[in-house]
Amino acid sequence: MINYSIFPININSHLFSVSLSFNAVANQQFTLSLPSWLPGSYMIRDFAKNIIEINATTSDNSPFTFIKNNKQTWFITSTTNTTITLNYNVFAFDLSVRTAYLDNQRGFFNGSSVFLQVEELAEQPCELEIKAPETIKDWKVATGLTRHSSTKKYEFGTYTAENYQELIDGPVAIGNFSCKEFVVEGVTHHAVFTSEHYGDLNRLADDLTKLCQHHISIFGEAPFKEYWFITHLLANGFGGLEHKNSTILQASRFDLPNPNKPDQLTEEYRTFLSLCSHEYFHAWNVCRIKPKEFIPYNLQQEIHTTQLWAYEGITSYYDDFSLYRSGLISFNDYLKILSKTATRVFRGQGELKQSVADSSFDTWTKFYKQGPDAVNNIVSYYTKGSLIALWLDLTIREKSNGQYSLDHLMKELWIHFGRTNIGTSEDDFINIANVLCNADIRDEFTQMLHNAERVNLAPLFKNVGIEFTASKFSKLNSVETIQSDEYTPYIGALYSASSLGLKVTQVVENSPAADAGLAVNDIIVAVDNMQATEKSLQNLAEHLPKNSKVTCHYFRDDQLIENPITFIDSPTSAISITETDAELSKKWRNIHSM
């Protein structure tokens, strides 16, 4: 048994005190390390940079050597058989879903950012004591880690893990949080909110119950004894990270359903449900069904795989589609969401320069470290991957005459790879798809994954009563679409409000914005000598004649730049997806009995 403890030692300085004890053999060198990254977030993060004041002792006071080897590893060797104890502090002030955070309102940590691993003992069972802060008496604990028999739910105390990997897969939230429990297929689920909110938790639990039931039905079973949705609420926030029996989410404070408007489904609440759907689906797809390169995880360096299009893309396909299938949104509303997804892929040239297989492989340096050229030079394996998942679903349905769907492929992956902990290869997806299709789709499927080209969905959609149409952008700063022959102004940039004006977030190559010299992070302050706000720029564009060339003033750093910009008619690089035959569309919408 390796023993850990963690204690909020100084809340106002954001410090956790951590200890680690293990039995050492005389003269054997042990390697202590902290991961460089954590599963589901593919970027080197160097968590060890937050370790402060590390020291070691032996239970018998025998001599030992303790040497730092590199940025994240230490070597320790004792001269006797003894118990070695490491004590260190961790600075915790990152309220993302990835690291650790502590203040007088709440605390949180992923084990990968606070618990050193004894590499030679990585498969040994672990015991963790989570201690309450001395100065605050009403805090509780929320975690998917296994509770010791002496520890009740929500209590500080002792938790256990079968090995180090399980220990760091159980993130922990502490604080005076609110929680709503609900049961699906006999499994208790917990919706935890670590900060003040005003949401209708009964409605949320009802909606999450439908989503969770949908996902469990696809795979046939829940692979966990309990599940935790742990959400950090902020003024503005969005994000999620999956774990085997929990997820850490970040959302805005008013994203939850309004108790005064029980029939209202805001875009913000729908987006939050989609996020919950996405991370819950990951409990099967990537937490258990995973690429062979991830078995076992090597968290000390980048691990490359070409399969993230499947693990994030298929999951992204199901996250919104499941809202419709669970009865939470209409089919028409789902098609509007899908239109935006397709538009995000089609509006730039990135998918014509990078394949989804390459996007998956290069996630460490290109997707997670996106530069200002992202919309023009890379493709997202999330969004493009979701369109490939859609293509695969429609292809399986068509070639099997409606007998099978992508649901069946996911069930087969679960049975043969998830339950057995055998990693997948690209061929495994192709081979299962071929069996379900009763046809060989290898060449077309492989080309779609490895070539930088458009996904041709129009013929498949036509067969199920759906129209896939190249359309215009309905507004300057939006990916919403409109099918119209009328003039619709366009400049080829997206932006967000800032204190000075409009901060540019994307510039499409060869667009009027690019021709005006605009770049990401520039701040547009005036157009045609009018102060630039999102509303004023839209109004100006709608009142100017087509192809009007006007002056644009913008700041780059602290330098004011003046260049002409032309408002042109929107190109048809947006996508509208609409239903044309409700009877035919059942061939896609139908949920097969599993």
Coordinates of C-alpha atoms in Angstrom, one line a residue:
M1 CA 0.0 0.0 0.0
I2 CA 1.2 3.5 -0.9
N3 CA -0.2 6.1 1.4
Y4 CA -1.0 9.6 0.3
S5 CA -2.6 12.5 2.2
I6 CA -3.6 16.0 1.0
F7 CA -4.5 19.0 3.2
P8 CA -5.4 22.6 2.4
I9 CA -2.5 24.1 4.4
N10 CA -2.9 27.8 3.4
I11 CA -6.1 28.7 1.7
N12 CA -5.3 32.3 1.0
S13 CA -1.9 31.4 -0.4
H14 CA -3.6 28.6 -2.5
L15 CA -1.4 25.8 -1.1
F16 CA -2.1 22.1 -0.7
S17 CA 0.2 20.1 1.6
V18 CA 0.8 16.6 0.2
S19 CA 2.6 13.6 1.7
L20 CA 3.5 10.3 0.2
S21 CA 4.8 7.2 2.1
F22 CA 6.0 3.9 0.8
N23 CA 8.2 1.0 1.9
A24 CA 11.6 1.0 0.4
V25 CA 14.2 -1.8 -0.1
A26 CA 17.7 -1.1 0.9
N27 CA 19.9 0.3 -1.9
Q28 CA 17.2 0.2 -4.5
Q29 CA 16.7 3.4 -6.4
F30 CA 13.1 4.6 -6.7
T31 CA 11.9 7.1 -9.3
L32 CA 9.4 9.7 -8.2
S33 CA 7.6 11.6 -10.9
L34 CA 4.6 13.8 -11.7
P35 CA 2.9 13.5 -15.1
S36 CA 3.6 16.0 -17.9
W37 CA 0.0 15.7 -19.2
L38 CA -3.3 14.1 -18.3
P39 CA -5.5 11.8 -20.4
G40 CA -8.1 13.7 -22.5
S41 CA -6.0 16.9 -22.7
Y42 CA -3.2 16.5 -25.2
M43 CA -0.7 19.1 -24.3
I44 CA 2.4 19.0 -22.2
R45 CA 1.5 21.0 -19.0
D46 CA 4.5 20.3 -16.7
F47 CA 2.5 20.0 -13.5
A48 CA 5.7 19.6 -11.5
K49 CA 6.3 23.4 -11.9
N50 CA 3.8 23.9 -9.1
I51 CA 5.6 21.8 -6.5
I52 CA 7.1 23.8 -3.6
E53 CA 9.4 22.8 -0.8
I54 CA 9.8 19.1 -1.3
N55 CA 11.7 17.0 1.3
A56 CA 12.1 13.4 2.3
T57 CA 12.6 11.5 5.5
T58 CA 13.0 7.8 6.5
S59 CA 11.2 6.1 9.4
D60 CA 14.4 4.9 11.0
N61 CA 16.4 8.1 10.3
S62 CA 18.8 6.1 8.1
P63 CA 20.9 7.8 5.5
F64 CA 19.4 8.3 2.0
T65 CA 20.1 10.1 -1.3
F66 CA 17.4 12.3 -2.8
I67 CA 18.3 13.9 -6.2
K68 CA 16.2 15.8 -8.7
N69 CA 16.8 14.2 -12.1
N70 CA 14.9 16.5 -14.5
K71 CA 11.9 18.9 -14.5
Q72 CA 9.5 16.3 -13.2
T73 CA 11.4 13.3 -11.7
W74 CA 13.5 12.7 -8.6
F75 CA 15.6 9.7 -7.5
I76 CA 15.6 8.4 -4.0
T77 CA 17.7 5.6 -2.5
S78 CA 17.8 4.5 1.2
T79 CA 20.5 2.5 2.9
T80 CA 18.1 0.3 4.8
N81 CA 14.7 -1.3 4.5
T82 CA 12.6 1.5 5.7
T83 CA 9.5 3.7 5.1
I84 CA 10.2 6.8 3.0
T85 CA 8.0 9.8 3.4
L86 CA 7.9 12.7 0.9
N87 CA 6.3 16.0 2.0
Y88 CA 5.7 18.9 -0.4
N89 CA 3.4 21.8 -1.1
V90 CA 1.5 22.4 -4.3
F91 CA 0.5 25.8 -5.5
A92 CA -3.1 25.5 -6.7
F93 CA -4.7 28.5 -8.5
D94 CA -5.9 27.2 -11.9
L95 CA -9.7 26.9 -12.0
S96 CA -9.7 25.0 -15.2
V97 CA -10.7 21.3 -15.5
R98 CA -7.1 20.2 -15.7
T99 CA -5.0 21.1 -12.7
A100 CA -5.7 22.3 -9.1
Y101 CA -7.4 25.2 -7.4
L102 CA -7.8 26.4 -3.8
D103 CA -9.3 29.6 -2.3
N104 CA -11.7 30.4 0.6
Q105 CA -14.7 29.4 -1.6
R106 CA -13.7 26.0 -2.9
G107 CA -10.9 23.6 -3.6
F108 CA -10.2 21.1 -6.4
F109 CA -7.5 18.9 -7.8
N110 CA -6.7 16.3 -10.4
G111 CA -4.4 13.7 -9.0
S112 CA -2.1 14.1 -11.9
S113 CA -1.2 17.6 -10.8
V114 CA -0.6 16.9 -7.1
F115 CA 0.3 13.2 -6.5
L116 CA 3.9 12.0 -7.2
Q117 CA 4.1 8.5 -8.6
V118 CA 6.6 5.9 -7.4
E119 CA 7.3 4.5 -10.8
E120 CA 8.6 1.2 -9.6
L121 CA 5.4 0.7 -7.5
A122 CA 2.9 2.1 -10.0
E123 CA 0.6 -1.0 -9.8
Q124 CA 0.5 -1.1 -6.0
P125 CA -2.8 -0.1 -4.3
C126 CA -3.0 3.4 -3.0
E127 CA -4.7 4.9 0.0
L128 CA -5.5 8.6 0.1
E129 CA -6.5 10.6 3.2
I130 CA -8.3 13.9 2.3
K131 CA -8.1 16.2 5.2
A132 CA -10.5 19.1 5.9
P133 CA -9.1 22.7 6.2
E134 CA -8.7 23.8 9.8
T135 CA -10.3 27.2 9.4
I136 CA -13.5 26.1 7.6
K137 CA -16.0 23.7 9.1
D138 CA -18.8 23.2 6.6
W139 CA -16.9 21.9 3.5
K140 CA -17.6 18.5 2.0
V141 CA -15.9 16.2 -0.5
A142 CA -17.1 15.2 -4.0
T143 CA -15.1 12.5 -5.9
G144 CA -15.5 9.3 -7.8
L145 CA -12.7 7.7 -5.9
T146 CA -13.7 4.6 -3.9
R147 CA -14.6 5.5 -0.3
H148 CA -13.0 3.5 2.5
S149 CA -15.5 1.6 4.7
S150 CA -14.9 4.2 7.4
T151 CA -15.7 7.2 5.1
K152 CA -19.2 8.2 4.3
K153 CA -20.2 9.9 1.1
Y154 CA -19.3 13.6 1.0
E155 CA -17.0 13.3 4.0
F156 CA -13.4 14.0 4.5
G157 CA -11.5 10.8 5.2
T158 CA -9.9 7.8 3.5
Y159 CA -10.3 6.9 -0.2
T160 CA -8.7 4.0 -2.1
A161 CA -7.5 3.2 -5.6
E162 CA -6.2 -0.1 -7.1
N163 CA -3.1 1.6 -8.6
Y164 CA -1.6 5.0 -9.4
Q165 CA -3.5 5.4 -12.7
E166 CA -6.9 4.9 -10.9
L167 CA -5.8 7.4 -8.2
I168 CA -5.2 10.2 -10.6
D169 CA -8.4 9.4 -12.6
G170 CA -10.5 10.4 -9.6
P171 CA -10.6 14.3 -9.4
V172 CA -11.7 15.7 -6.1
A173 CA -13.8 18.8 -5.3
I174 CA -14.0 20.2 -1.8
G175 CA -16.2 23.0 -0.6
N176 CA -19.7 23.9 0.5
F177 CA -21.1 22.7 -2.8
S178 CA -24.7 21.9 -3.8
C179 CA -25.5 18.4 -5.2
K180 CA -28.5 16.7 -6.8
E181 CA -28.5 12.9 -6.9
F182 CA -30.5 10.9 -9.5
V183 CA -30.5 7.2 -10.4
V184 CA -30.2 5.7 -13.9
E185 CA -30.2 1.9 -14.4
G186 CA -29.6 1.4 -10.7
V187 CA -26.5 3.7 -10.8
T188 CA -26.5 6.8 -8.6
H189 CA -25.4 9.9 -10.4
H190 CA -24.4 13.2 -8.7
A191 CA -24.6 16.7 -10.2
V192 CA -22.3 18.8 -8.1
F193 CA -21.9 22.6 -8.4
T194 CA -18.9 24.2 -6.6
S195 CA -20.2 27.7 -6.6
E196 CA -23.3 29.9 -6.3
H197 CA -26.0 29.2 -8.8
Y198 CA -29.8 29.8 -9.3
G199 CA -30.6 26.8 -11.5
D200 CA -33.5 24.3 -11.4
L201 CA -31.6 21.2 -10.3
N202 CA -34.8 19.0 -10.4
R203 CA -35.2 19.8 -14.1
L204 CA -31.5 19.3 -14.7
A205 CA -31.6 15.9 -13.1
D206 CA -34.6 14.9 -15.3
D207 CA -32.8 16.0 -18.4
L208 CA -29.6 14.3 -17.5
T209 CA -31.4 11.1 -16.7
K210 CA -32.7 11.0 -20.2
L211 CA -29.2 11.6 -21.7
C212 CA -27.5 9.1 -19.4
Q213 CA -30.2 6.5 -20.2
H214 CA -29.6 7.0 -23.9
H215 CA -25.9 6.5 -23.6
I216 CA -26.2 3.4 -21.4
S217 CA -28.7 1.9 -23.8
I218 CA -26.2 2.2 -26.7
F219 CA -23.5 0.3 -24.9
G220 CA -25.8 -2.0 -23.0
E221 CA -24.4 -1.4 -19.6
A222 CA -23.0 1.2 -17.2
P223 CA -19.3 0.4 -16.5
F224 CA -19.3 2.2 -13.2
K225 CA -21.0 1.9 -9.8
E226 CA -21.6 5.6 -9.4
Y227 CA -21.0 8.7 -11.6
W228 CA -20.2 12.3 -10.7
F229 CA -20.8 15.5 -12.8
I230 CA -18.6 18.1 -11.0
T231 CA -19.1 21.6 -12.4
H232 CA -17.2 24.7 -11.7
L233 CA -19.5 27.7 -12.2
L234 CA -17.9 31.0 -13.2
A235 CA -19.1 34.3 -14.6
N236 CA -18.0 33.0 -18.0
G237 CA -16.7 29.5 -18.6
F238 CA -16.9 26.4 -20.8
G239 CA -15.0 23.1 -20.9
G240 CA -14.9 19.5 -19.8
L241 CA -12.6 16.7 -19.1
E242 CA -13.6 13.0 -18.9
H243 CA -12.8 10.4 -16.3
K244 CA -13.9 6.8 -15.9
N245 CA -16.7 7.5 -13.4
S246 CA -16.8 11.3 -13.3
T247 CA -16.3 14.5 -15.3
I248 CA -15.1 17.9 -14.4
L249 CA -17.0 20.6 -16.2
Q250 CA -16.8 24.4 -16.4
A251 CA -19.8 26.5 -17.2
S252 CA -21.2 30.0 -16.8
R253 CA -23.3 30.7 -13.7
F254 CA -26.6 31.2 -15.5
D255 CA -26.2 28.3 -18.0
L256 CA -28.4 26.2 -15.8
P257 CA -32.2 26.1 -16.4
N258 CA -34.2 29.0 -15.0
P259 CA -36.6 27.7 -12.2
N260 CA -39.0 30.6 -13.1
K261 CA -39.3 29.4 -16.8
P262 CA -39.7 25.7 -16.7
D263 CA -40.5 25.4 -20.4
Q264 CA -37.6 27.6 -21.6
L265 CA -34.6 25.9 -23.3
T266 CA -32.0 28.6 -23.7
E267 CA -29.0 28.1 -26.1
E268 CA -26.8 28.3 -23.0
Y269 CA -28.6 25.5 -21.2
R270 CA -28.7 23.4 -24.4
T271 CA -24.9 23.8 -24.7
F272 CA -24.4 22.7 -21.1
L273 CA -26.5 19.6 -21.7
S274 CA -24.5 18.9 -24.8
L275 CA -21.3 19.2 -22.8
C276 CA -22.6 16.8 -20.2
S277 CA -23.6 14.4 -23.0
H278 CA -20.1 14.6 -24.5
E279 CA -18.2 13.9 -21.4
Y280 CA -20.6 11.1 -20.2
F281 CA -20.2 9.3 -23.6
H282 CA -16.4 9.5 -23.0
A283 CA -16.9 7.1 -20.0
W284 CA -17.0 4.4 -22.7
N285 CA -15.4 6.0 -25.7
V286 CA -11.8 6.9 -24.8
C287 CA -11.8 6.2 -21.0
R288 CA -12.3 2.5 -21.8
I289 CA -12.4 2.0 -25.5
K290 CA -9.1 3.7 -26.5
P291 CA -6.3 3.7 -29.1
K292 CA -3.7 1.0 -28.7
E293 CA -1.1 3.7 -28.2
F294 CA -2.7 4.7 -24.9
I295 CA -2.4 1.3 -23.3
P296 CA -0.8 1.8 -21.0
Y297 CA -0.7 5.6 -20.8
N298 CA 2.8 7.1 -20.8
L299 CA 2.2 10.5 -19.1
Q300 CA 5.8 11.6 -19.2
Q301 CA 5.9 12.5 -22.9
E302 CA 3.7 13.0 -25.9
I303 CA 1.9 9.9 -27.2
H304 CA 0.8 10.2 -30.8
T305 CA -2.2 8.5 -32.4
T306 CA -4.1 9.1 -35.6
Q307 CA -7.4 8.0 -34.0
L308 CA -8.6 11.0 -32.1
W309 CA -11.1 11.7 -35.0
A310 CA -13.0 8.7 -33.6
Y311 CA -12.7 9.3 -29.9
E312 CA -13.5 13.0 -30.1
G313 CA -15.3 13.1 -33.4
I314 CA -17.7 10.2 -32.8
T315 CA -18.3 11.6 -29.3
S316 CA -19.0 15.0 -30.8
Y317 CA -21.5 13.5 -33.2
Y318 CA -23.5 11.8 -30.4
D319 CA -23.4 14.8 -27.9
D320 CA -25.9 16.9 -29.8
F321 CA -27.7 14.1 -31.7
S322 CA -28.4 12.5 -28.3
L323 CA -30.3 15.7 -27.2
Y324 CA -32.7 15.0 -30.1
R325 CA -32.9 11.3 -29.5
S326 CA -33.6 11.8 -25.8
G327 CA -36.5 14.2 -26.6
L328 CA -34.7 17.3 -25.3
I329 CA -34.7 19.2 -28.6
S330 CA -36.6 19.0 -31.8
F331 CA -35.2 17.4 -35.0
N332 CA -35.3 20.8 -36.7
D333 CA -33.3 22.3 -33.8
Y334 CA -30.8 19.5 -34.1
L335 CA -30.3 20.2 -37.8
K336 CA -29.6 23.9 -37.1
I337 CA -26.9 22.8 -34.6
L338 CA -25.5 20.4 -37.2
S339 CA -25.5 23.2 -39.8
K340 CA -23.3 25.3 -37.6
T341 CA -20.9 22.3 -37.1
A342 CA -20.6 21.7 -40.8
T343 CA -20.1 25.5 -41.4
R344 CA -17.2 25.6 -39.0
V345 CA -15.5 22.9 -41.0
F346 CA -16.4 24.2 -44.5
R347 CA -15.8 28.0 -43.9
G348 CA -12.0 27.7 -43.9
Q349 CA -9.5 25.9 -46.0
G350 CA -7.9 24.0 -43.2
E351 CA -9.7 20.7 -44.0
L352 CA -8.2 20.9 -47.6
K353 CA -4.7 21.1 -46.1
Q354 CA -4.8 18.7 -43.2
S355 CA -6.5 15.3 -42.8
V356 CA -8.2 14.3 -39.7
A357 CA -5.7 11.5 -39.1
D358 CA -2.9 14.1 -39.3
S359 CA -4.9 16.5 -37.1
S360 CA -5.2 13.7 -34.5
F361 CA -1.5 12.9 -34.7
D362 CA -0.4 16.6 -34.4
T363 CA -2.9 17.6 -31.7
W364 CA 0.0 18.2 -29.3
T365 CA 1.5 21.1 -31.3
K366 CA -1.2 22.2 -33.7
F367 CA -4.7 21.7 -32.2
Y368 CA -3.9 22.3 -28.5
K369 CA -1.5 25.1 -29.4
Q370 CA -3.5 26.8 -32.1
G371 CA -2.0 29.8 -33.8
P372 CA -3.8 32.7 -35.5
D373 CA -3.7 30.7 -38.8
A374 CA -5.9 27.8 -37.4
V375 CA -9.1 28.4 -39.4
N376 CA -7.0 28.5 -42.6
N377 CA -4.4 25.8 -42.1
I378 CA -5.7 23.0 -39.7
V379 CA -8.9 21.0 -39.3
S380 CA -10.5 20.1 -36.0
Y381 CA -10.8 16.3 -35.4
Y382 CA -13.7 17.2 -33.2
T383 CA -15.9 18.9 -35.9
K384 CA -14.6 17.1 -39.0
G385 CA -14.5 13.9 -37.0
S386 CA -18.2 14.4 -36.2
L387 CA -19.0 14.7 -39.9
I388 CA -17.1 11.5 -40.6
A389 CA -19.1 9.8 -37.8
L390 CA -22.3 11.1 -39.4
W391 CA -21.1 9.8 -42.8
L392 CA -20.3 6.4 -41.2
D393 CA -23.8 6.3 -39.5
L394 CA -25.6 7.0 -42.7
T395 CA -23.4 4.7 -44.7
I396 CA -24.0 1.7 -42.4
R397 CA -27.7 2.4 -42.3
E398 CA -27.9 2.6 -46.1
K399 CA -25.7 -0.5 -46.9
S400 CA -27.4 -2.6 -44.2
N401 CA -30.9 -1.6 -45.5
G402 CA -31.6 0.0 -42.1
Q403 CA -30.6 -3.1 -40.1
Y404 CA -27.6 -1.5 -38.4
S405 CA -26.2 1.9 -37.5
L406 CA -23.2 3.5 -35.8
D407 CA -24.9 2.5 -32.5
H408 CA -24.0 -1.1 -33.4
L409 CA -20.4 -0.2 -34.2
M410 CA -20.0 1.4 -30.8
K411 CA -21.6 -1.6 -29.1
E412 CA -19.1 -3.9 -30.9
L413 CA -16.2 -1.7 -29.9
W414 CA -17.3 -1.8 -26.3
I415 CA -17.7 -5.6 -26.3
H416 CA -14.4 -6.4 -28.0
F417 CA -12.1 -3.5 -26.9
G418 CA -13.7 -1.6 -24.0
R419 CA -14.5 -4.6 -21.7
T420 CA -11.3 -6.3 -22.6
N421 CA -9.0 -3.2 -22.3
I422 CA -7.5 -4.0 -25.8
G423 CA -6.5 -0.9 -27.7
T424 CA -8.0 -0.1 -31.1
S425 CA -6.3 0.4 -34.5
E426 CA -7.8 2.1 -37.5
D427 CA -8.4 -1.3 -39.0
D428 CA -10.7 -2.3 -36.2
F429 CA -13.2 0.5 -37.0
I430 CA -13.0 -0.4 -40.7
N431 CA -13.4 -4.2 -40.1
I432 CA -16.5 -3.7 -37.9
A433 CA -18.0 -1.2 -40.3
N434 CA -17.5 -3.7 -43.2
V435 CA -19.3 -6.4 -41.3
L436 CA -22.2 -4.1 -40.5
C437 CA -22.4 -2.8 -44.1
N438 CA -22.0 -6.3 -45.6
A439 CA -19.7 -4.5 -48.0
D440 CA -16.1 -3.3 -48.3
I441 CA -15.9 0.5 -47.5
R442 CA -12.2 0.4 -46.7
D443 CA -11.0 2.5 -49.6
E444 CA -13.6 5.2 -49.2
F445 CA -13.3 5.3 -45.4
T446 CA -9.4 5.3 -45.5
Q447 CA -9.4 8.1 -48.0
M448 CA -11.7 10.2 -45.9
L449 CA -9.4 9.8 -42.9
H450 CA -6.1 10.4 -44.6
N451 CA -6.9 12.8 -47.4
A452 CA -7.4 16.5 -46.9
E453 CA -10.8 16.8 -48.7
R454 CA -14.4 17.6 -48.1
V455 CA -16.8 15.0 -46.7
N456 CA -19.5 14.5 -49.4
L457 CA -22.6 14.1 -47.3
A458 CA -25.1 15.4 -49.8
P459 CA -25.9 12.0 -51.6
L460 CA -26.3 10.2 -48.3
F461 CA -28.5 13.0 -46.9
K462 CA -30.7 12.9 -50.0
N463 CA -31.5 9.2 -49.4
V464 CA -32.9 10.1 -46.0
G465 CA -34.9 13.2 -46.9
I466 CA -32.3 15.8 -45.9
E467 CA -30.9 18.6 -48.0
F468 CA -27.3 19.6 -47.6
T469 CA -26.9 23.1 -49.2
A470 CA -24.1 25.5 -49.6
S471 CA -25.4 28.8 -48.2
K472 CA -24.5 32.3 -47.2
F473 CA -23.6 33.6 -43.7
S474 CA -26.6 35.4 -42.2
K475 CA -24.6 37.9 -40.2
L476 CA -21.0 39.2 -40.1
N477 CA -20.0 37.7 -36.8
S478 CA -21.7 34.4 -36.9
V479 CA -21.7 30.9 -38.4
E480 CA -25.5 31.0 -38.8
T481 CA -26.6 30.5 -42.3
I482 CA -29.3 31.8 -44.7
Q483 CA -30.5 30.5 -48.1
S484 CA -31.1 33.7 -50.1
D485 CA -30.3 35.4 -53.3
E486 CA -30.4 38.8 -51.6
Y487 CA -27.2 40.7 -50.8
T488 CA -25.8 39.5 -47.4
P489 CA -22.7 41.5 -46.4
Y490 CA -19.5 39.7 -45.5
I491 CA -15.9 40.5 -44.5
G492 CA -14.5 37.1 -43.5
A493 CA -13.7 37.8 -39.8
L494 CA -15.1 36.8 -36.5
Y495 CA -14.6 39.0 -33.4
S496 CA -15.6 39.5 -29.8
A497 CA -16.4 42.7 -27.8
S498 CA -13.5 44.3 -26.0
S499 CA -13.2 47.6 -24.0
L500 CA -11.7 49.4 -27.0
G501 CA -13.8 47.9 -29.8
L502 CA -13.9 44.5 -31.5
K503 CA -11.1 42.0 -30.9
V504 CA -10.5 39.8 -34.0
T505 CA -10.6 36.1 -33.3
Q506 CA -10.5 34.6 -36.8
V507 CA -9.6 35.9 -40.3
V508 CA -10.4 33.8 -43.3
E509 CA -7.6 33.8 -45.9
N510 CA -8.4 35.7 -49.2
S511 CA -11.3 37.5 -47.5
P512 CA -11.9 41.3 -47.3
A513 CA -10.7 41.2 -43.7
A514 CA -7.4 39.6 -44.8
D515 CA -7.0 42.0 -47.7
A516 CA -7.5 44.9 -45.1
G517 CA -4.5 43.5 -43.3
L518 CA -6.5 42.4 -40.2
A519 CA -5.0 39.7 -38.1
V520 CA -6.1 37.7 -35.0
N521 CA -5.9 39.9 -31.8
D522 CA -6.2 43.2 -33.7
I523 CA -8.9 45.5 -32.2
I524 CA -11.2 47.2 -34.7
V525 CA -12.1 50.6 -33.3
A526 CA -13.8 52.3 -36.2
V527 CA -15.2 51.5 -39.7
D528 CA -16.1 54.3 -42.0
N529 CA -15.3 56.6 -39.1
M530 CA -18.0 55.1 -37.0
Q531 CA -17.2 53.5 -33.6
A532 CA -17.1 49.7 -34.0
T533 CA -19.4 47.6 -31.9
E534 CA -21.0 44.3 -33.0
K535 CA -24.3 46.0 -33.5
S536 CA -23.0 49.1 -35.2
L537 CA -20.8 47.2 -37.6
Q538 CA -23.7 44.9 -38.6
N539 CA -26.0 47.9 -39.1
L540 CA -23.4 49.7 -41.2
A541 CA -22.8 46.7 -43.4
E542 CA -26.5 46.3 -44.0
H543 CA -26.9 49.9 -45.0
L544 CA -23.9 50.2 -47.4
P545 CA -24.2 49.3 -51.0
K546 CA -22.7 46.0 -52.2
N547 CA -18.9 46.1 -52.6
S548 CA -18.6 49.3 -50.6
K549 CA -15.0 50.1 -49.8
V550 CA -14.6 52.1 -46.5
T551 CA -11.8 53.0 -44.1
C552 CA -11.1 50.6 -41.2
H553 CA -9.1 51.7 -38.2
Y554 CA -7.7 49.1 -35.9
F555 CA -5.0 48.7 -33.2
R556 CA -2.2 46.2 -33.4
D557 CA -0.5 46.2 -30.1
D558 CA -0.4 50.0 -29.4
Q559 CA -0.2 51.1 -33.0
L560 CA -3.2 52.5 -34.9
I561 CA -3.5 51.2 -38.4
E562 CA -5.7 52.5 -41.2
N563 CA -6.6 50.4 -44.2
P564 CA -9.6 50.1 -46.6
I565 CA -12.0 47.2 -46.2
T566 CA -14.7 46.1 -48.7
F567 CA -18.1 44.7 -47.8
I568 CA -18.8 42.0 -50.3
D569 CA -21.8 39.6 -50.8
S570 CA -21.4 36.5 -48.6
P571 CA -19.8 33.5 -50.3
T572 CA -21.7 30.2 -50.2
S573 CA -19.2 28.6 -47.8
A574 CA -21.7 28.2 -45.0
I575 CA -23.9 25.1 -44.8
S576 CA -27.6 24.7 -44.3
I577 CA -29.0 21.2 -43.4
T578 CA -32.8 21.0 -43.7
E579 CA -35.4 18.2 -43.7
T580 CA -37.3 17.8 -47.0
D581 CA -39.0 14.5 -46.3
A582 CA -40.1 13.6 -42.8
E583 CA -41.0 10.0 -43.7
L584 CA -37.6 9.4 -45.3
S585 CA -35.7 11.0 -42.5
K586 CA -36.9 8.3 -40.2
K587 CA -34.3 6.1 -41.8
W588 CA -31.7 8.2 -40.1
R589 CA -33.6 9.2 -37.0
N590 CA -34.7 5.7 -36.1
I591 CA -33.1 4.2 -32.9
H592 CA -32.5 0.5 -33.3
S593 CA -33.4 -1.9 -30.6
M594 CA -30.1 -3.1 -29.2

